[in-house]
Structure formats: C-alpha cells, structure tokens
Amino acid sequence: MSCSCFRSSILERRRGPANDLGDLTGPLPGNIKVFTYRELRSATNNFHISNKIGKGGFGTVYKGVLRNGSQVAAKALSAESRQGVHEFLTEIDVIANVRHPNLVELIGCCVEGAHRILVYEFVENNSLDRALLGPRNKTIKLDWANRSEICLGTARGLSYLHEELEPYIVHRDIKASNILLDKDFVPKIGDFGLAKLFPENITHISTRVAGTTGYLAPEYAMGGQLTKMADIYSYGVLVIEIVSGRSSSKQNWGEMQKFLLEWTWQLYEVGKLVELVDPELNEYPEDEVVRYIKVALFCTQAAATRRPTMTQVITMLTKNKRLNEKELTAPGFFSEGSGYSGSLNKKSTSNSISQTISSFPPSITQVTPR
C-alpha cells in the first residue's frame, strides 16, 4: 500500500498507484503536531466502536488515550480534500493558531495515504444534543444558568470566527451536535475549521442524518448564498432548541403538526412565548428567557440582511434593554418538497403555514465531492 508518512518534521512521498499526494519534501508547518496512523490506532483501540463518541458528515469521532495518558478526540474524515498534502497542512496550521475558550482546540493531525485524521482536545460532557435533545441524561441537568451561558458562549465563539479573524471563518454547520460541553458545561464549537479545510470541492446538503433538519438558512439552502448570516440563522434555531429543550427536526410541536420555528413564531404573534420554555426548567427569569427567544427570532428572519451580527446578538442577550420589535419580521424557511422559499407571514393561517412549510431544509451533514 502506498502512503505518505511523516518523520522528524520531514514529508516524504512513496510512489504508488493508489494515492498521489504530491512530490513534497521539507519541514512541516511549525504549529502542527503530527501523529502517525499507528499511534492513533493504538490510542483508540483500533478505532473500536466502544470508543466512538460522535458521527457527522465530516467523519466519525473516537475517544483516544495517548501513551502519555492524555485524552484526545480523533476525527477520521469521511472524505478527502482535493488539496495536496502541503496545502492541507498549511490550512491546518492556520486553524491550529485559532484559540478561543469557546472553540474546540485542534491539537494536530495524521495524513498517511488515504487517512486524514484531525486530533482535538477531549471535551468531557460530549455534545449539547446528547445532553438536551436526545433521551435525557439523568446525570446532566441543564438549568437556566447553564443554558444561558451555552447561548452566550456559542455566540462569543461565533463572533470570534466572524469578526476577529482575518480572513474570517463561516462555520456552515452550527447545530446542537457541534456544540460540545466541557466538565463545567462551558460550550465549545466543534468542527469550526472544516469549512476552511474543504472550501470548494464539497457539497453539504444531505437528508440522511436525523435530528438536524431545519438549521439551514433559506438563501443558503436554495441559492447557495453562504455568508456569515447563514451561521446566524443556524444560531437562532439553536437558541430556540436550548430554551425549549426541543428538536428543530421534529414536526409535532404545539397543537398541530408544526416545526419548532413555526410554532415559536405563532406563539410570538399571540404573546405566549413562555409556553415554549422547557417544562424541565422549574425556575427561570421569565423576562430574560423571553428576550432570548426574541433574539433568536431576529436571527432567523427571512431576509438575511435584517439579521444582526454576532456582536449585536451578544449585546441583545446581555443588555437588559427593550428590543425594537417593530424591526422584527417573520422567520425564513425552505420547503424542500415545493422548492418554495419565503417567510411565515403574520396573516397566514395555521393550515396554510403547515402546507407551505411541509419540509424544512436538510442539514449540513455529508461531505461528498461535487
């Protein structure tokens, strides 16, 4: 089997018919820690299913224990970039320099033959969707203080990606399964660098993974218009899930068969947003919780240009000031079946809304060559 392997910071190429990774020699980018495939295979017990801690469109994640005893999360990518090894490593070097308390830290990588594995810090409490949206973990109880900090921490991480980096990074896959919780339930955005690693040669739309339908902004789902505002739309959906403890993918909220965003807007129209709050939240500041829901609605407006920036979102969440709801317009949505993109108009009846919004967009869950 042909492969490319790393030794002593030198990249060497072995020729073979299976893989052509380029004629490259010389030092690797300075901040990359390179792991051998053998080392990661040993750390994960040959990528045993018992060590599997997550799976998404970009790959499968395994818990690993290195020889020095430190725990890591190894993500085996499910598709190869068309970049050469040198370009791939250069991109990883850029991402490895991105540091923020609300971003999962990338430690290093492995590139041997067809294997491309990213190695991240291990985050103790796994993902938000496991703690909140799946079968409830009896050992994890997220009170309002936890949920509020998860909303704010995620906003701070996105604000850093969007507004403090040059060039900025659009995540493209903000959803509950990509928000990881450390031992103190501090949120950390995962997979934030994969959009950069795979910028041109993949498509992201897939319906095969359950529990993630509904995160895509309509302008991105239908027209491929990928901007920061697509992340902000996804963030708004996420906040509604955090407040309600409900999944945006299910169509059974409220009195009738409604998607979560549809139900949220209808509750807003009749002034009953408090009905959205997770029944498991026994105590919470009602005014603050309702404000968080309204901020989420600002983030999911149909017109991308009307959505706030992440800096504005943080201000809206933290400053106890009256929101200018005269500027709030209905959420955007995408009907996969009809191909129609629009908004939940205040004058629409429940039946017409349900027909128009018969299917929300699929999630960013699959990496496949275009």
Short mmCIF file of C-alpha atoms in Angstrom, two decimals:
data_model
loop_
_atom_site.label_atom_id
_atom_site.label_comp_id
_atom_site.label_asym_id
_atom_site.label_seq_id
_atom_site.Cartn_x
_atom_site.Cartn_y
_atom_site.Cartn_z
CA MET A 1 0.00 0.00 0.00
CA SER A 2 1.40 3.37 -0.92
CA CYS A 3 1.35 6.13 1.65
CA SER A 4 2.87 9.40 2.70
CA CYS A 5 4.27 9.46 6.18
CA PHE A 6 5.89 11.98 8.48
CA ARG A 7 9.17 11.61 10.30
CA SER A 8 11.32 14.23 12.02
CA SER A 9 9.28 17.09 10.55
CA ILE A 10 10.08 15.92 7.01
CA LEU A 11 7.40 14.98 4.48
CA GLU A 12 8.46 12.18 2.17
CA ARG A 13 6.48 10.64 -0.66
CA ARG A 14 6.36 6.98 -1.54
CA ARG A 15 5.20 6.40 -5.07
CA GLY A 16 2.34 4.03 -5.75
CA PRO A 17 -0.77 3.70 -7.90
CA ALA A 18 -3.33 4.10 -5.09
CA ASN A 19 -2.61 7.64 -3.95
CA ASP A 20 -0.84 10.61 -5.48
CA LEU A 21 -0.28 13.16 -2.75
CA GLY A 22 2.39 15.20 -4.48
CA ASP A 23 6.18 15.45 -4.66
CA LEU A 24 6.76 17.36 -1.45
CA THR A 25 9.72 17.47 0.88
CA GLY A 26 10.80 19.86 3.59
CA PRO A 27 9.67 20.95 7.03
CA LEU A 28 6.03 20.82 8.03
CA PRO A 29 4.20 23.98 9.09
CA GLY A 30 5.50 24.90 12.52
CA ASN A 31 2.48 24.53 14.80
CA ILE A 32 1.21 21.19 13.58
CA LYS A 33 1.62 18.17 15.82
CA VAL A 34 1.81 15.17 13.55
CA PHE A 35 0.51 11.81 14.71
CA THR A 36 1.17 8.55 12.93
CA TYR A 37 -1.77 6.40 11.97
CA ARG A 38 -0.31 3.61 14.09
CA GLU A 39 -0.23 5.90 17.10
CA LEU A 40 -3.88 6.89 16.75
CA ARG A 41 -4.95 3.36 16.00
CA SER A 42 -3.35 2.27 19.27
CA ALA A 43 -4.87 5.20 21.19
CA THR A 44 -8.39 4.33 20.02
CA ASN A 45 -8.01 0.54 20.26
CA ASN A 46 -8.08 0.21 16.50
CA PHE A 47 -10.92 2.74 16.27
CA HIS A 48 -13.13 0.37 18.22
CA ILE A 49 -16.84 1.06 18.26
CA SER A 50 -16.76 1.29 22.06
CA ASN A 51 -14.61 4.42 21.67
CA LYS A 52 -16.92 6.06 19.16
CA ILE A 53 -18.23 9.32 20.65
CA GLY A 54 -19.76 11.02 17.66
CA LYS A 55 -20.52 10.94 13.96
CA GLY A 56 -21.34 13.65 11.48
CA GLY A 57 -21.00 14.46 7.83
CA PHE A 58 -17.32 15.25 8.12
CA GLY A 59 -16.40 11.98 9.81
CA THR A 60 -16.51 9.76 12.86
CA VAL A 61 -15.02 10.79 16.19
CA TYR A 62 -13.29 8.39 18.57
CA LYS A 63 -12.02 8.89 22.08
CA GLY A 64 -8.35 8.07 22.38
CA VAL A 65 -5.75 7.86 25.12
CA LEU A 66 -2.19 8.69 24.06
CA ARG A 67 0.88 7.00 25.50
CA ASN A 68 1.42 9.91 27.89
CA GLY A 69 -2.08 9.34 29.30
CA SER A 70 -3.72 12.43 27.81
CA GLN A 71 -7.17 12.05 26.30
CA VAL A 72 -7.95 13.22 22.78
CA ALA A 73 -10.78 13.08 20.26
CA ALA A 74 -9.68 11.71 16.89
CA LYS A 75 -11.89 12.58 13.94
CA ALA A 76 -11.40 10.35 10.92
CA LEU A 77 -12.52 12.45 7.96
CA SER A 78 -15.07 10.80 5.72
CA ALA A 79 -13.83 12.41 2.51
CA GLU A 80 -10.52 13.61 1.19
CA SER A 81 -9.90 17.18 0.22
CA ARG A 82 -8.62 17.69 -3.30
CA GLN A 83 -5.87 19.84 -1.85
CA GLY A 84 -2.37 18.45 -1.88
CA VAL A 85 -0.82 17.46 1.41
CA HIS A 86 1.18 20.67 1.72
CA GLU A 87 -1.89 22.87 1.17
CA PHE A 88 -3.92 20.70 3.53
CA LEU A 89 -1.31 21.03 6.25
CA THR A 90 -0.95 24.77 5.69
CA GLU A 91 -4.69 25.19 6.26
CA ILE A 92 -4.47 23.09 9.42
CA ASP A 93 -1.59 25.25 10.62
CA VAL A 94 -3.80 28.32 10.25
CA ILE A 95 -6.62 26.68 12.18
CA ALA A 96 -4.22 25.40 14.85
CA ASN A 97 -3.39 29.03 15.63
CA VAL A 98 -7.06 29.87 16.26
CA ARG A 99 -7.55 29.92 20.02
CA HIS A 100 -10.70 30.86 21.91
CA PRO A 101 -12.33 29.50 25.09
CA ASN A 102 -15.47 28.65 23.13
CA LEU A 103 -13.79 26.77 20.28
CA VAL A 104 -12.59 23.17 20.47
CA GLU A 105 -8.80 23.19 20.26
CA LEU A 106 -7.20 21.41 17.32
CA ILE A 107 -4.09 19.61 18.55
CA GLY A 108 -2.77 18.01 15.40
CA CYS A 109 -3.42 15.65 12.53
CA CYS A 110 -2.47 12.47 10.74
CA VAL A 111 -2.06 12.21 6.98
CA GLU A 112 -0.94 8.81 5.75
CA GLY A 113 -2.08 7.57 2.38
CA ALA A 114 -5.86 7.87 2.28
CA HIS A 115 -6.08 8.52 6.04
CA ARG A 116 -6.76 12.07 7.13
CA ILE A 117 -7.47 12.41 10.82
CA LEU A 118 -7.83 15.54 12.92
CA VAL A 119 -6.92 15.33 16.61
CA TYR A 120 -8.81 17.59 19.02
CA GLU A 121 -8.87 18.20 22.73
CA PHE A 122 -11.23 15.81 24.52
CA VAL A 123 -14.38 17.51 25.86
CA GLU A 124 -15.83 15.69 28.86
CA ASN A 125 -19.60 16.19 28.58
CA ASN A 126 -19.89 15.38 24.89
CA SER A 127 -22.37 17.32 22.76
CA LEU A 128 -25.32 19.54 23.55
CA ASP A 129 -27.74 17.39 21.57
CA ARG A 130 -26.95 14.40 23.79
CA ALA A 131 -27.41 16.45 26.95
CA LEU A 132 -30.57 18.24 25.86
CA LEU A 133 -32.29 16.98 22.71
CA GLY A 134 -31.91 13.22 22.81
CA PRO A 135 -33.03 10.83 25.53
CA ARG A 136 -32.42 12.87 28.65
CA ASN A 137 -29.22 12.10 30.51
CA LYS A 138 -30.28 11.69 34.11
CA THR A 139 -26.84 12.73 35.34
CA ILE A 140 -26.88 16.02 33.41
CA LYS A 141 -29.41 18.68 34.32
CA LEU A 142 -29.07 21.96 32.47
CA ASP A 143 -30.67 24.75 34.48
CA TRP A 144 -31.27 28.21 33.05
CA ALA A 145 -27.85 29.46 34.20
CA ASN A 146 -26.22 26.64 32.20
CA ARG A 147 -28.40 27.23 29.14
CA SER A 148 -27.86 30.97 29.20
CA GLU A 149 -24.09 30.50 29.31
CA ILE A 150 -24.26 27.97 26.48
CA CYS A 151 -26.13 30.52 24.34
CA LEU A 152 -23.67 33.29 25.22
CA GLY A 153 -20.54 31.17 24.90
CA THR A 154 -21.59 29.90 21.49
CA ALA A 155 -22.31 33.49 20.42
CA ARG A 156 -18.85 34.58 21.60
CA GLY A 157 -17.18 31.76 19.70
CA LEU A 158 -19.04 32.66 16.51
CA SER A 159 -18.31 36.35 17.00
CA TYR A 160 -14.62 35.49 17.18
CA LEU A 161 -14.77 33.46 13.96
CA HIS A 162 -16.79 36.10 12.12
CA GLU A 163 -15.39 39.36 13.38
CA GLU A 164 -11.97 38.90 14.95
CA LEU A 165 -10.20 36.62 12.46
CA GLU A 166 -8.72 37.76 9.17
CA PRO A 167 -9.84 36.18 6.96
CA TYR A 168 -12.97 35.30 8.88
CA ILE A 169 -14.41 31.79 9.04
CA VAL A 170 -18.03 30.86 8.29
CA HIS A 171 -18.73 27.66 10.20
CA ARG A 172 -21.52 26.36 7.93
CA ASP A 173 -22.66 23.68 10.39
CA ILE A 174 -23.88 25.26 13.62
CA LYS A 175 -26.12 22.73 15.32
CA ALA A 176 -26.51 21.10 18.72
CA SER A 177 -24.27 18.14 17.90
CA ASN A 178 -21.40 20.54 17.09
CA ILE A 179 -21.64 22.35 20.43
CA LEU A 180 -19.53 20.42 22.92
CA LEU A 181 -19.67 20.86 26.69
CA ASP A 182 -16.62 20.66 28.94
CA LYS A 183 -16.63 19.48 32.55
CA ASP A 184 -18.08 22.83 33.68
CA PHE A 185 -20.61 22.91 30.79
CA VAL A 186 -18.68 25.66 29.02
CA PRO A 187 -19.70 25.41 25.33
CA LYS A 188 -17.07 24.82 22.67
CA ILE A 189 -17.88 24.98 18.98
CA GLY A 190 -16.53 21.93 17.17
CA ASP A 191 -15.60 21.47 13.51
CA PHE A 192 -15.10 25.21 13.09
CA GLY A 193 -12.13 24.72 10.79
CA LEU A 194 -13.59 22.15 8.44
CA ALA A 195 -15.33 24.75 6.30
CA LYS A 196 -11.90 26.23 5.69
CA LEU A 197 -10.26 22.89 5.03
CA PHE A 198 -12.93 21.98 2.46
CA PRO A 199 -13.78 25.31 0.84
CA GLU A 200 -14.59 24.43 -2.75
CA ASN A 201 -14.96 20.78 -3.58
CA ILE A 202 -17.77 19.50 -1.38
CA THR A 203 -21.48 19.76 -1.10
CA HIS A 204 -23.11 19.86 2.31
CA ILE A 205 -26.74 19.00 1.84
CA SER A 206 -27.92 15.58 2.98
CA THR A 207 -31.09 14.18 4.50
CA ARG A 208 -29.56 11.01 5.89
CA VAL A 209 -28.78 12.18 9.43
CA ALA A 210 -31.83 12.54 11.67
CA GLY A 211 -32.19 15.29 14.21
CA THR A 212 -30.58 18.12 12.25
CA THR A 213 -33.23 19.20 9.79
CA GLY A 214 -34.08 22.89 9.99
CA TYR A 215 -30.74 24.61 10.58
CA LEU A 216 -30.06 25.86 7.05
CA ALA A 217 -30.84 29.46 6.16
CA PRO A 218 -33.22 29.55 3.16
CA GLU A 219 -30.91 31.65 0.99
CA TYR A 220 -28.14 29.08 1.50
CA ALA A 221 -30.36 26.02 1.11
CA MET A 222 -31.88 27.23 -2.17
CA GLY A 223 -29.36 29.60 -3.72
CA GLY A 224 -26.05 28.59 -2.19
CA GLN A 225 -25.57 32.09 -0.74
CA LEU A 226 -23.13 31.28 2.03
CA THR A 227 -22.36 34.24 4.29
CA LYS A 228 -21.98 34.90 8.00
CA MET A 229 -25.75 35.35 8.04
CA ALA A 230 -26.22 31.63 7.37
CA ASP A 231 -24.38 30.89 10.63
CA ILE A 232 -26.52 33.45 12.44
CA TYR A 233 -29.72 31.81 11.19
CA SER A 234 -28.49 28.44 12.46
CA TYR A 235 -27.55 30.03 15.77
CA GLY A 236 -31.08 31.39 16.15
CA VAL A 237 -32.55 27.92 15.65
CA LEU A 238 -30.07 26.58 18.20
CA VAL A 239 -31.12 29.12 20.84
CA ILE A 240 -34.77 28.12 20.41
CA GLU A 241 -33.76 24.50 20.93
CA ILE A 242 -31.77 25.38 24.07
CA VAL A 243 -34.65 27.35 25.60
CA SER A 244 -37.32 24.81 24.69
CA GLY A 245 -35.39 21.56 25.09
CA ARG A 246 -36.98 20.51 21.79
CA SER A 247 -35.51 19.47 18.46
CA SER A 248 -35.99 21.62 15.38
CA SER A 249 -36.21 18.50 13.22
CA LYS A 250 -39.49 17.18 14.56
CA GLN A 251 -42.87 18.23 13.22
CA ASN A 252 -45.05 17.69 16.26
CA TRP A 253 -44.87 20.82 18.39
CA GLY A 254 -47.84 22.84 19.52
CA GLU A 255 -51.48 21.94 18.96
CA MET A 256 -50.93 20.71 15.41
CA GLN A 257 -48.09 19.22 13.37
CA LYS A 258 -45.69 22.16 13.35
CA PHE A 259 -41.95 22.61 13.16
CA LEU A 260 -40.30 24.30 16.11
CA LEU A 261 -39.59 27.62 14.38
CA GLU A 262 -43.14 27.76 13.01
CA TRP A 263 -44.58 27.13 16.46
CA THR A 264 -42.26 29.72 18.03
CA TRP A 265 -43.41 32.41 15.61
CA GLN A 266 -47.07 31.63 16.22
CA LEU A 267 -46.53 31.85 20.00
CA TYR A 268 -44.81 35.20 19.47
CA GLU A 269 -47.76 36.51 17.47
CA VAL A 270 -50.17 35.78 20.33
CA GLY A 271 -47.82 36.88 23.12
CA LYS A 272 -47.37 33.41 24.63
CA LEU A 273 -43.65 32.74 24.16
CA VAL A 274 -43.39 31.43 27.71
CA GLU A 275 -45.24 28.31 26.53
CA LEU A 276 -42.14 27.41 24.54
CA VAL A 277 -39.94 27.06 27.64
CA ASP A 278 -38.73 23.56 28.51
CA PRO A 279 -41.08 22.06 31.14
CA GLU A 280 -37.99 20.72 32.93
CA LEU A 281 -36.90 24.27 33.75
CA ASN A 282 -38.51 24.72 37.15
CA GLU A 283 -37.11 28.17 37.87
CA TYR A 284 -36.06 30.82 35.39
CA PRO A 285 -36.26 34.61 34.91
CA GLU A 286 -39.21 34.89 32.57
CA ASP A 287 -38.29 38.27 31.07
CA GLU A 288 -34.76 37.12 30.28
CA VAL A 289 -35.88 33.84 28.75
CA VAL A 290 -38.45 35.57 26.55
CA ARG A 291 -35.78 38.04 25.44
CA TYR A 292 -33.53 35.15 24.37
CA ILE A 293 -36.36 33.73 22.25
CA LYS A 294 -36.97 37.10 20.61
CA VAL A 295 -33.27 37.47 19.83
CA ALA A 296 -33.42 34.04 18.19
CA LEU A 297 -36.31 35.27 16.04
CA PHE A 298 -34.24 38.29 14.99
CA CYS A 299 -31.54 35.82 13.89
CA THR A 300 -33.91 33.71 11.79
CA GLN A 301 -35.60 36.47 9.79
CA ALA A 302 -36.26 35.61 6.15
CA ALA A 303 -34.14 38.46 4.78
CA ALA A 304 -30.51 37.77 5.60
CA THR A 305 -29.71 41.48 5.62
CA ARG A 306 -32.11 42.00 8.53
CA ARG A 307 -30.32 39.56 10.82
CA PRO A 308 -27.99 41.01 13.47
CA THR A 309 -24.25 40.38 13.60
CA MET A 310 -22.95 38.14 16.37
CA THR A 311 -21.60 41.18 18.24
CA GLN A 312 -25.08 42.68 18.14
CA VAL A 313 -26.54 39.35 19.27
CA ILE A 314 -24.27 39.34 22.34
CA THR A 315 -25.35 42.89 23.15
CA MET A 316 -29.02 41.98 22.75
CA LEU A 317 -28.63 39.00 25.06
CA THR A 318 -26.61 40.71 27.78
CA LYS A 319 -28.03 44.23 27.90
CA ASN A 320 -31.36 44.44 29.64
CA LYS A 321 -32.78 46.87 27.13
CA ARG A 322 -36.06 46.80 25.27
CA LEU A 323 -35.72 45.20 21.84
CA ASN A 324 -37.02 47.15 18.88
CA GLU A 325 -39.63 44.62 17.86
CA LYS A 326 -41.01 46.96 15.20
CA GLU A 327 -37.98 45.87 13.18
CA LEU A 328 -38.68 42.16 13.68
CA THR A 329 -40.02 40.33 10.62
CA ALA A 330 -41.15 36.73 10.20
CA PRO A 331 -38.68 33.83 10.07
CA GLY A 332 -37.42 32.47 6.79
CA PHE A 333 -37.93 28.86 5.83
CA PHE A 334 -37.32 26.47 3.00
CA SER A 335 -39.78 23.89 1.74
CA GLU A 336 -37.76 21.05 0.28
CA GLY A 337 -40.80 19.48 -1.33
CA SER A 338 -42.13 22.57 -3.09
CA GLY A 339 -38.84 24.37 -3.54
CA TYR A 340 -40.50 27.49 -2.16
CA SER A 341 -38.56 29.95 -0.04
CA GLY A 342 -40.27 32.61 1.99
CA SER A 343 -41.36 33.66 5.44
CA LEU A 344 -44.02 32.86 7.97
CA ASN A 345 -46.37 35.71 7.21
CA LYS A 346 -48.39 37.04 10.15
CA LYS A 347 -51.55 36.88 8.07
CA SER A 348 -51.13 33.20 7.17
CA THR A 349 -53.49 30.72 8.69
CA SER A 350 -52.18 27.71 10.58
CA ASN A 351 -53.23 25.38 7.76
CA SER A 352 -51.58 27.40 5.00
CA ILE A 353 -48.37 27.68 7.00
CA SER A 354 -48.27 23.96 7.59
CA GLN A 355 -48.74 23.30 3.88
CA THR A 356 -46.09 25.80 2.82
CA ILE A 357 -43.55 24.64 5.36
CA SER A 358 -44.11 20.96 4.77
CA SER A 359 -40.39 20.21 4.88
CA PHE A 360 -37.53 22.18 6.35
CA PRO A 361 -34.09 22.09 4.72
CA PRO A 362 -31.75 19.17 5.15
CA SER A 363 -28.73 19.64 7.36
CA ILE A 364 -25.07 20.11 6.56
CA THR A 365 -24.18 16.55 7.30
CA GLN A 366 -22.39 14.98 4.39
CA VAL A 367 -19.08 15.69 2.71
CA THR A 368 -19.10 14.45 -0.86
CA PRO A 369 -17.16 15.62 -3.93
CA ARG A 370 -19.07 17.86 -6.28
#
